[in-house]
PDB file of C-alpha atoms and ligand atoms in Angstrom:
ATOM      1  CA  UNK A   1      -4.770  14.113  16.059  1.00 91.00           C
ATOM      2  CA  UNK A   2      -1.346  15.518  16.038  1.00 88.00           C
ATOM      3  CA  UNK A   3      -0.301  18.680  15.517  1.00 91.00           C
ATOM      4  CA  UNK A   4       1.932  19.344  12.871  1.00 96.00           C
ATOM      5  CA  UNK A   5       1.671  16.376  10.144  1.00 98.00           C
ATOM      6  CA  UNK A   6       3.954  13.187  10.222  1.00 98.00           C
ATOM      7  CA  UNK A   7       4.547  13.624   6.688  1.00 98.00           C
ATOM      8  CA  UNK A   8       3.899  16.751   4.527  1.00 98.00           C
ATOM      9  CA  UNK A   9       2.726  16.466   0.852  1.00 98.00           C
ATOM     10  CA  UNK A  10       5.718  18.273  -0.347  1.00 98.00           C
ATOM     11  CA  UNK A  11       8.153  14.971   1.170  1.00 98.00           C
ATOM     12  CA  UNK A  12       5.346  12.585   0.155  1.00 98.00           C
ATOM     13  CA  UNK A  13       5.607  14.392  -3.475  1.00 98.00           C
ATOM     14  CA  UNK A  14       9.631  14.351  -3.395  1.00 98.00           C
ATOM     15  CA  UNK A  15       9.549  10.394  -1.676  1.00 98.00           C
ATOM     16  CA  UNK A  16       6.637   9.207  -4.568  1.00 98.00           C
ATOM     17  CA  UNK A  17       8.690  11.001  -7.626  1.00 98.00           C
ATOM     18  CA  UNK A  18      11.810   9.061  -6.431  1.00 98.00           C
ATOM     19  CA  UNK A  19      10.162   5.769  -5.724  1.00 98.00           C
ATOM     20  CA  UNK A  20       8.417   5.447  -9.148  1.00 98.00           C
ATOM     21  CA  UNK A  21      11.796   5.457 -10.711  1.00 97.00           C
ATOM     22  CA  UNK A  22      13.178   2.995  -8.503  1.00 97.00           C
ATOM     23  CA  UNK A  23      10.560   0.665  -8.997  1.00 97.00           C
ATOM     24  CA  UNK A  24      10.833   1.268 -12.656  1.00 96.00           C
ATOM     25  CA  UNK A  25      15.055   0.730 -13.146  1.00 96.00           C
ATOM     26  CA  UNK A  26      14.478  -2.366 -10.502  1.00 97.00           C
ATOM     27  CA  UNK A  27      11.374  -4.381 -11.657  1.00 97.00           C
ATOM     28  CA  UNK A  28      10.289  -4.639 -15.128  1.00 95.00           C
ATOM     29  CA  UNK A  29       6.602  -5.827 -14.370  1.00 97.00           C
ATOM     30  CA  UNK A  30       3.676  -6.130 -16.821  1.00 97.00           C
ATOM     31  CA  UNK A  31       0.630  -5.084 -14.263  1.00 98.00           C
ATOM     32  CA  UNK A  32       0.234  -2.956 -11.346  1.00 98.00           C
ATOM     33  CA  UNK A  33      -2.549  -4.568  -8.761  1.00 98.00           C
ATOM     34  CA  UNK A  34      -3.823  -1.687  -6.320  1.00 98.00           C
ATOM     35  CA  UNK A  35      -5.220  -2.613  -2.849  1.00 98.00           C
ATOM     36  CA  UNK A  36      -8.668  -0.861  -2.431  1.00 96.00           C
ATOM     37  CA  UNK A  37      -9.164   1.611  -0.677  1.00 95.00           C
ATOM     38  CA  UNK A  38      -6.241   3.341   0.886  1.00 96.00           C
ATOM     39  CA  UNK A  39      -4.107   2.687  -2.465  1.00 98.00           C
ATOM     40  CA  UNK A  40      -5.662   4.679  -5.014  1.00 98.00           C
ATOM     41  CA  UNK A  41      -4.688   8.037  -4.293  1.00 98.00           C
ATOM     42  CA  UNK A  42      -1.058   6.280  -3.971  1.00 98.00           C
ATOM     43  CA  UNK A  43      -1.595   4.435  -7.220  1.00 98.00           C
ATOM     44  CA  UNK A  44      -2.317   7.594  -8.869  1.00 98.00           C
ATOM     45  CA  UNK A  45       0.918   9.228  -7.747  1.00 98.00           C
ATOM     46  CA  UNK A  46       3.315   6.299  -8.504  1.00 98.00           C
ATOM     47  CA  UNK A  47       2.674   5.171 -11.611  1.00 97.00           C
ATOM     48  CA  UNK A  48       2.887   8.900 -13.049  1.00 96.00           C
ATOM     49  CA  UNK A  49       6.277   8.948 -11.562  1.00 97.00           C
ATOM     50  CA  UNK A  50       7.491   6.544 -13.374  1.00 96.00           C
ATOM     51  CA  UNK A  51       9.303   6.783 -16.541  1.00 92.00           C
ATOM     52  CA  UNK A  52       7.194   4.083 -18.698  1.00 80.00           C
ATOM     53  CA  UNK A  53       3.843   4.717 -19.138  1.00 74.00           C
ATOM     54  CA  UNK A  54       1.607   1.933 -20.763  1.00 84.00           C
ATOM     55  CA  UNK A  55       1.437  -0.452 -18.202  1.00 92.00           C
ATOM     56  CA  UNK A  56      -2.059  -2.540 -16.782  1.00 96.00           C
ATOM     57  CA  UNK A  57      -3.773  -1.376 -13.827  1.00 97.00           C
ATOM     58  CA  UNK A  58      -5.930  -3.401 -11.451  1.00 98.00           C
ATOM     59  CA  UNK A  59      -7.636  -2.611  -8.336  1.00 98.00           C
ATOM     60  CA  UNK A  60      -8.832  -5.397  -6.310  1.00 98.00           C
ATOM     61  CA  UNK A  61     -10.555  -4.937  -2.788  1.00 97.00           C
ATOM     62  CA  UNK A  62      -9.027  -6.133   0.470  1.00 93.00           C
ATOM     63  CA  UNK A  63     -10.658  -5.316   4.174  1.00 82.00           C
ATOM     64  CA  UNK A  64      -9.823  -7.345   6.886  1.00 75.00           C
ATOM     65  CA  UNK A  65     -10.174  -3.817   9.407  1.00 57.00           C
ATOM     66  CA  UNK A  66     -13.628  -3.612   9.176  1.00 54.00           C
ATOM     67  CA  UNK A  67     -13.978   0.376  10.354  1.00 53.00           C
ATOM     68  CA  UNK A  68     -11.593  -0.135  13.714  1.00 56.00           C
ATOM     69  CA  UNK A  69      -8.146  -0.448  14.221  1.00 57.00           C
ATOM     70  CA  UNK A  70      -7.610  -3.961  15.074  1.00 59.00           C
ATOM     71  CA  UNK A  71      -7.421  -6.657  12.292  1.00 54.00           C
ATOM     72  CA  UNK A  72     -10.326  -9.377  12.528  1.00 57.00           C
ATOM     73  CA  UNK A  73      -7.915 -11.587  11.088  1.00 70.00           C
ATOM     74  CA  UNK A  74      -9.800 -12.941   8.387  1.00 82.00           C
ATOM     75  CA  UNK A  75      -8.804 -11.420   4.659  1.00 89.00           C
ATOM     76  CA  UNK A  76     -11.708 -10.927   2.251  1.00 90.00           C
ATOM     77  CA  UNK A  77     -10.707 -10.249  -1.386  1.00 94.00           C
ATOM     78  CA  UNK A  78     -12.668  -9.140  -4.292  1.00 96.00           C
ATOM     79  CA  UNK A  79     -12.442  -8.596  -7.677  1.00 97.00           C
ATOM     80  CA  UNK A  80      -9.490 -11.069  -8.338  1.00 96.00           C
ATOM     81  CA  UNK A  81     -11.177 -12.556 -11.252  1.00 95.00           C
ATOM     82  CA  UNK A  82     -11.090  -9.638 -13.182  1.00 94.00           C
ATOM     83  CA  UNK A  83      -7.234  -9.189 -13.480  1.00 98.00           C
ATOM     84  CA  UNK A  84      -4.731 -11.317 -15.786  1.00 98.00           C
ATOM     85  CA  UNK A  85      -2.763 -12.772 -12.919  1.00 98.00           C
ATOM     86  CA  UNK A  86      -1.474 -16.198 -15.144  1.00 98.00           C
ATOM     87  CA  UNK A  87       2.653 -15.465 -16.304  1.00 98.00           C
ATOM     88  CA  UNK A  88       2.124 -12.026 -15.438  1.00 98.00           C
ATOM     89  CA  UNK A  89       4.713 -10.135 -13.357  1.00 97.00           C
ATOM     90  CA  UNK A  90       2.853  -8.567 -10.764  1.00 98.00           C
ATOM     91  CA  UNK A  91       3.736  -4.879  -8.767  1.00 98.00           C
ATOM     92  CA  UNK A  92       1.202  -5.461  -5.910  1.00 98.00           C
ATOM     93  CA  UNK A  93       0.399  -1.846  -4.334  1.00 98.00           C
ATOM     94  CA  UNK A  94      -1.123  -1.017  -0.988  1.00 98.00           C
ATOM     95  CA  UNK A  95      -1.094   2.107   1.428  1.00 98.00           C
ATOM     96  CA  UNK A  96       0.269   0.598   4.645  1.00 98.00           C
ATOM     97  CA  UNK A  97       1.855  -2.632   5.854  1.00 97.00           C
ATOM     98  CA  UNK A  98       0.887  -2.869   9.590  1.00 95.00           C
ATOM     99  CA  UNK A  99       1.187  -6.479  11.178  1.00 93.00           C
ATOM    100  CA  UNK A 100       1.820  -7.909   7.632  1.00 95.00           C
ATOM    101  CA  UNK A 101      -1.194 -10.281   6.941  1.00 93.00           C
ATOM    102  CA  UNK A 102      -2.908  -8.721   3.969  1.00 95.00           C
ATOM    103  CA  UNK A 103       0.105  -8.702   1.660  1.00 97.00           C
ATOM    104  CA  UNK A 104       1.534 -11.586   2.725  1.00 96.00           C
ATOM    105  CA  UNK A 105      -1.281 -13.651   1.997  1.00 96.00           C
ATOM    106  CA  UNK A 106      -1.892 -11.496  -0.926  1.00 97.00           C
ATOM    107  CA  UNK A 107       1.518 -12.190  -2.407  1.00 98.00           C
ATOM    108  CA  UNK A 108       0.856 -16.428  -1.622  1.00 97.00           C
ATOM    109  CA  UNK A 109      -2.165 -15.712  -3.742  1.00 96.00           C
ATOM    110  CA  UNK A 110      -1.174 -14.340  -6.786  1.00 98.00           C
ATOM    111  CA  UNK A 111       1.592 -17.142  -6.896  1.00 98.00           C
ATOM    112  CA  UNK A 112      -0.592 -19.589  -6.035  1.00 97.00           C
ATOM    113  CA  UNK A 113      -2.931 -18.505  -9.104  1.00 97.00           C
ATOM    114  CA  UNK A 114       0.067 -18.884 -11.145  1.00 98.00           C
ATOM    115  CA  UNK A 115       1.643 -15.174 -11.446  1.00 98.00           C
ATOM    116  CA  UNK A 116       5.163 -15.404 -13.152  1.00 98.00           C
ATOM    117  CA  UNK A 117       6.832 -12.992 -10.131  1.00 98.00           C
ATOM    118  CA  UNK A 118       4.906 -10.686  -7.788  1.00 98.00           C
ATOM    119  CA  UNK A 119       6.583  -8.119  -5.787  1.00 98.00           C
ATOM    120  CA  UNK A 120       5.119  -5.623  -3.156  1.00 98.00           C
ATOM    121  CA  UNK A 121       4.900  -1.770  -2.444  1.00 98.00           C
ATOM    122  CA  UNK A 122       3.865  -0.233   0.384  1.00 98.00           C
ATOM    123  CA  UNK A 123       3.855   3.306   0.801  1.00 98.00           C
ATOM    124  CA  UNK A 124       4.212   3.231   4.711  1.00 98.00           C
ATOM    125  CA  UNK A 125       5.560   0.748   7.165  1.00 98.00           C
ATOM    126  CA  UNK A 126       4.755   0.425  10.479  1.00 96.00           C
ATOM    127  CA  UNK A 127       7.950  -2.341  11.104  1.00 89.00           C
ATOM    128  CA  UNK A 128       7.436  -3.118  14.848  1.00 92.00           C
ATOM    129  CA  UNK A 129       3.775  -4.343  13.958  1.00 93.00           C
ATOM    130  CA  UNK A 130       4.749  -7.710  12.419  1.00 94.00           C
ATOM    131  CA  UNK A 131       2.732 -10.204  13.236  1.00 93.00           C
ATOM    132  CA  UNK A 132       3.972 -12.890  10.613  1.00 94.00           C
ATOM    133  CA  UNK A 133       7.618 -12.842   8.663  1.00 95.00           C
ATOM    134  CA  UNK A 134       6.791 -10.363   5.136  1.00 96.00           C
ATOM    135  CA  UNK A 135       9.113  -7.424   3.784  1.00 96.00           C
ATOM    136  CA  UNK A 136       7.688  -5.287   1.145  1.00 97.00           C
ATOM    137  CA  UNK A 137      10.327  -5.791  -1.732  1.00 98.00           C
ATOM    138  CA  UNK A 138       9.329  -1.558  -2.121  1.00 98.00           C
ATOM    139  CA  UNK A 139       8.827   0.792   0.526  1.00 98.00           C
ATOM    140  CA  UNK A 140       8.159   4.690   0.513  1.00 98.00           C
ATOM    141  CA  UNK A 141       8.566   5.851   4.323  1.00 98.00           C
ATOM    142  CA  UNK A 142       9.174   3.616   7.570  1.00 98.00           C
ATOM    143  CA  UNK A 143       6.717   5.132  10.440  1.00 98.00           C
ATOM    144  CA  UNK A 144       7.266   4.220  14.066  1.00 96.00           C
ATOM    145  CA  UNK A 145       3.892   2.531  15.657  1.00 95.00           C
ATOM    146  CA  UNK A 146       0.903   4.732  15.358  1.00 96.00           C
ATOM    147  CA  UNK A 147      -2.596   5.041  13.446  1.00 97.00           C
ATOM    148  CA  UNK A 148      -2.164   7.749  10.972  1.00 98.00           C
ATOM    149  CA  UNK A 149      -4.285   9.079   8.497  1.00 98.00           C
ATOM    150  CA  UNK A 150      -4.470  11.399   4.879  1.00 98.00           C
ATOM    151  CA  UNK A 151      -3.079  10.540   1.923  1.00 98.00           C
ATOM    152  CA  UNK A 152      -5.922   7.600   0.939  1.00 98.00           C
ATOM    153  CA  UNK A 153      -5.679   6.365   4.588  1.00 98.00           C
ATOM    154  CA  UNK A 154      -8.797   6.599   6.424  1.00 97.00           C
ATOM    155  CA  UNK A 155     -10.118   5.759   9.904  1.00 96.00           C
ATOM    156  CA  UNK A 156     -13.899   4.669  10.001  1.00 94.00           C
ATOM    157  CA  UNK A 157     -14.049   6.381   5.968  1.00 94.00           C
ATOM    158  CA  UNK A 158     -12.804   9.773   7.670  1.00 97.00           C
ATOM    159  CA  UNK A 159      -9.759  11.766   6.714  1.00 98.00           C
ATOM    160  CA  UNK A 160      -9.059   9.682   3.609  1.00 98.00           C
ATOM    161  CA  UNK A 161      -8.759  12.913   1.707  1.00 98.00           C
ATOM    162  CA  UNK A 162      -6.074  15.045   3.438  1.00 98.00           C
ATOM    163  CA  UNK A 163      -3.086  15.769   1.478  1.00 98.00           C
ATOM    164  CA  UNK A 164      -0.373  15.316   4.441  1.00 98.00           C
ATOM    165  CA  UNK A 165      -0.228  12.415   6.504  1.00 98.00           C
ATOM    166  CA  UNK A 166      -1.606  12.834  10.486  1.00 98.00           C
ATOM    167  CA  UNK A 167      -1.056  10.860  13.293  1.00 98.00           C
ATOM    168  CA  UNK A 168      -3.961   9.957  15.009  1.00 96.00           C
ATOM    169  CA  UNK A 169      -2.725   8.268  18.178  1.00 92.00           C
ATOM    170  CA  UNK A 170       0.351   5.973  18.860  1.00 90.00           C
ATOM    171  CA  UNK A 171      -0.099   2.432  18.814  1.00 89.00           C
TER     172      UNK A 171
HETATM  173  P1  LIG B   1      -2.071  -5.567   7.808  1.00 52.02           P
HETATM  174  O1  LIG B   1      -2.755  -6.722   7.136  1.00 52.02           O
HETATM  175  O2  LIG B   1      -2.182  -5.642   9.318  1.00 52.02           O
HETATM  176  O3  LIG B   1      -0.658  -5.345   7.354  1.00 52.02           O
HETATM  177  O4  LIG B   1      -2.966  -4.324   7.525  1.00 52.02           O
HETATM  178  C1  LIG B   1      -2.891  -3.594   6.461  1.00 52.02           C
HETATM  179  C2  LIG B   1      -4.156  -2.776   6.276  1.00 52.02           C
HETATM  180  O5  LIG B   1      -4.663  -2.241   7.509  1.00 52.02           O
HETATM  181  C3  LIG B   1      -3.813  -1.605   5.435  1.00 52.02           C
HETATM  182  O6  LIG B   1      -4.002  -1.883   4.068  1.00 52.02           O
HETATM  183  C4  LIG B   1      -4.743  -0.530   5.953  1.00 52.02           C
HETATM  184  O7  LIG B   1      -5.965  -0.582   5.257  1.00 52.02           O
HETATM  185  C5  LIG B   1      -5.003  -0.880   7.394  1.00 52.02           C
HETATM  186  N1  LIG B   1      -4.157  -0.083   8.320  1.00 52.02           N
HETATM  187  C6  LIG B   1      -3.139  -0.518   9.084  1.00 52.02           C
HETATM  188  N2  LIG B   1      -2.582   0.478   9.778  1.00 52.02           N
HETATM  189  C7  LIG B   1      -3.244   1.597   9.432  1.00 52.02           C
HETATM  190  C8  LIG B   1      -3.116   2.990   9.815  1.00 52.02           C
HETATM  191  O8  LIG B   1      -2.247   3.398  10.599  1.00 52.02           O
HETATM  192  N3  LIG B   1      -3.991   3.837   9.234  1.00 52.02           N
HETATM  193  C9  LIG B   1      -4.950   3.439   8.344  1.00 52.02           C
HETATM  194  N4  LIG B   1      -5.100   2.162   7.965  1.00 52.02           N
HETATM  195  C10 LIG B   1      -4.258   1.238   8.500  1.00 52.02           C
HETATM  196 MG1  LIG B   2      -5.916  -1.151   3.091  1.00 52.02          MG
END
């Protein structure tokens, strides 16, 4: 684990406030759908910084990490048939975009199931990680290529609750 923190909680505080009201004067969605687990402390921060506040939130479960580091490739999704996806404009919401499966094929998904618009936020992204063509349409801090942790990221369920974000080893 690093030393001092990648990000503190007073930037990820100042970064959050800022990014709610972005979000809010850009996109004029109906739901927010939060990506279980590493979202939700996220979630919780975002949509109290932004200006409107009667809005639908959804949490739906994604895991394609199993508890390693390396992707098994295969996306499984749960709880999908409990949110109003059909003509609604979606803000899709997830901790991390890494090599860019899970929201991409999360995105396909909620247009496939007939979503008016969906666009994503990510509070980090790891850029150099790509592994298929996706840009987050909403991004809180670009990272350079390494496992970090805090913040509702976890590694094997650990750390999940630290208020700064820690690097745990480059990638
Ligand atoms: P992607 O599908 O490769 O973009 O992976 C995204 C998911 O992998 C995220 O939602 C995280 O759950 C997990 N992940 C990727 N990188 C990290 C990291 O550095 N720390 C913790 N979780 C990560
Ligand atoms: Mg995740």
């Amino acid at each position: 684990m690093s030393k001092e923190p990648l990000l503190t909680s007073a930037q990820i505080f100042e970064r959050v406030k800022e990014l709610g009201k972005e979000i809010s004067s850009r996109y004029d969605f109906d739901i927010i759908v939060s990506i279980l687990t590493g979202a939700f402390i996220f979630t919780s921060d975002l949509c109290r910084a932004m200006p409107r506040q009667n809005m639908g939130i959804y949490f739906i479960k994604a895991s394609s990490y199993g508890n390693g580091m390396e992707s098994t490739r295969e996306l499984k999704i749960s709880g999908l048939d409990k949110v109003p996806i059909k003509g609604s404009r979606i803000l899709l919401v997830d901790d991390i975009v890494d090599s860019g499966r899970t929201l991409c094929e999360l995105v396909q998904k909620f247009k496939d199931l007939g979503a008016q618009e969906v666009k994503s936020c990510a509070f980090l992204d790891k850029a150099d990680r790509r592994e298929v063509k996706f840009d987050t349409d909403f991004t809180g801090f670009k990272i350079p290529n390494a496992f970090v942790v805090g913040y509702g990221l976890d590694y094997a369920d650990e750390y999940r609750t630290f208020p700064d974000i820690w690097t745990l080893f480059e990638q």
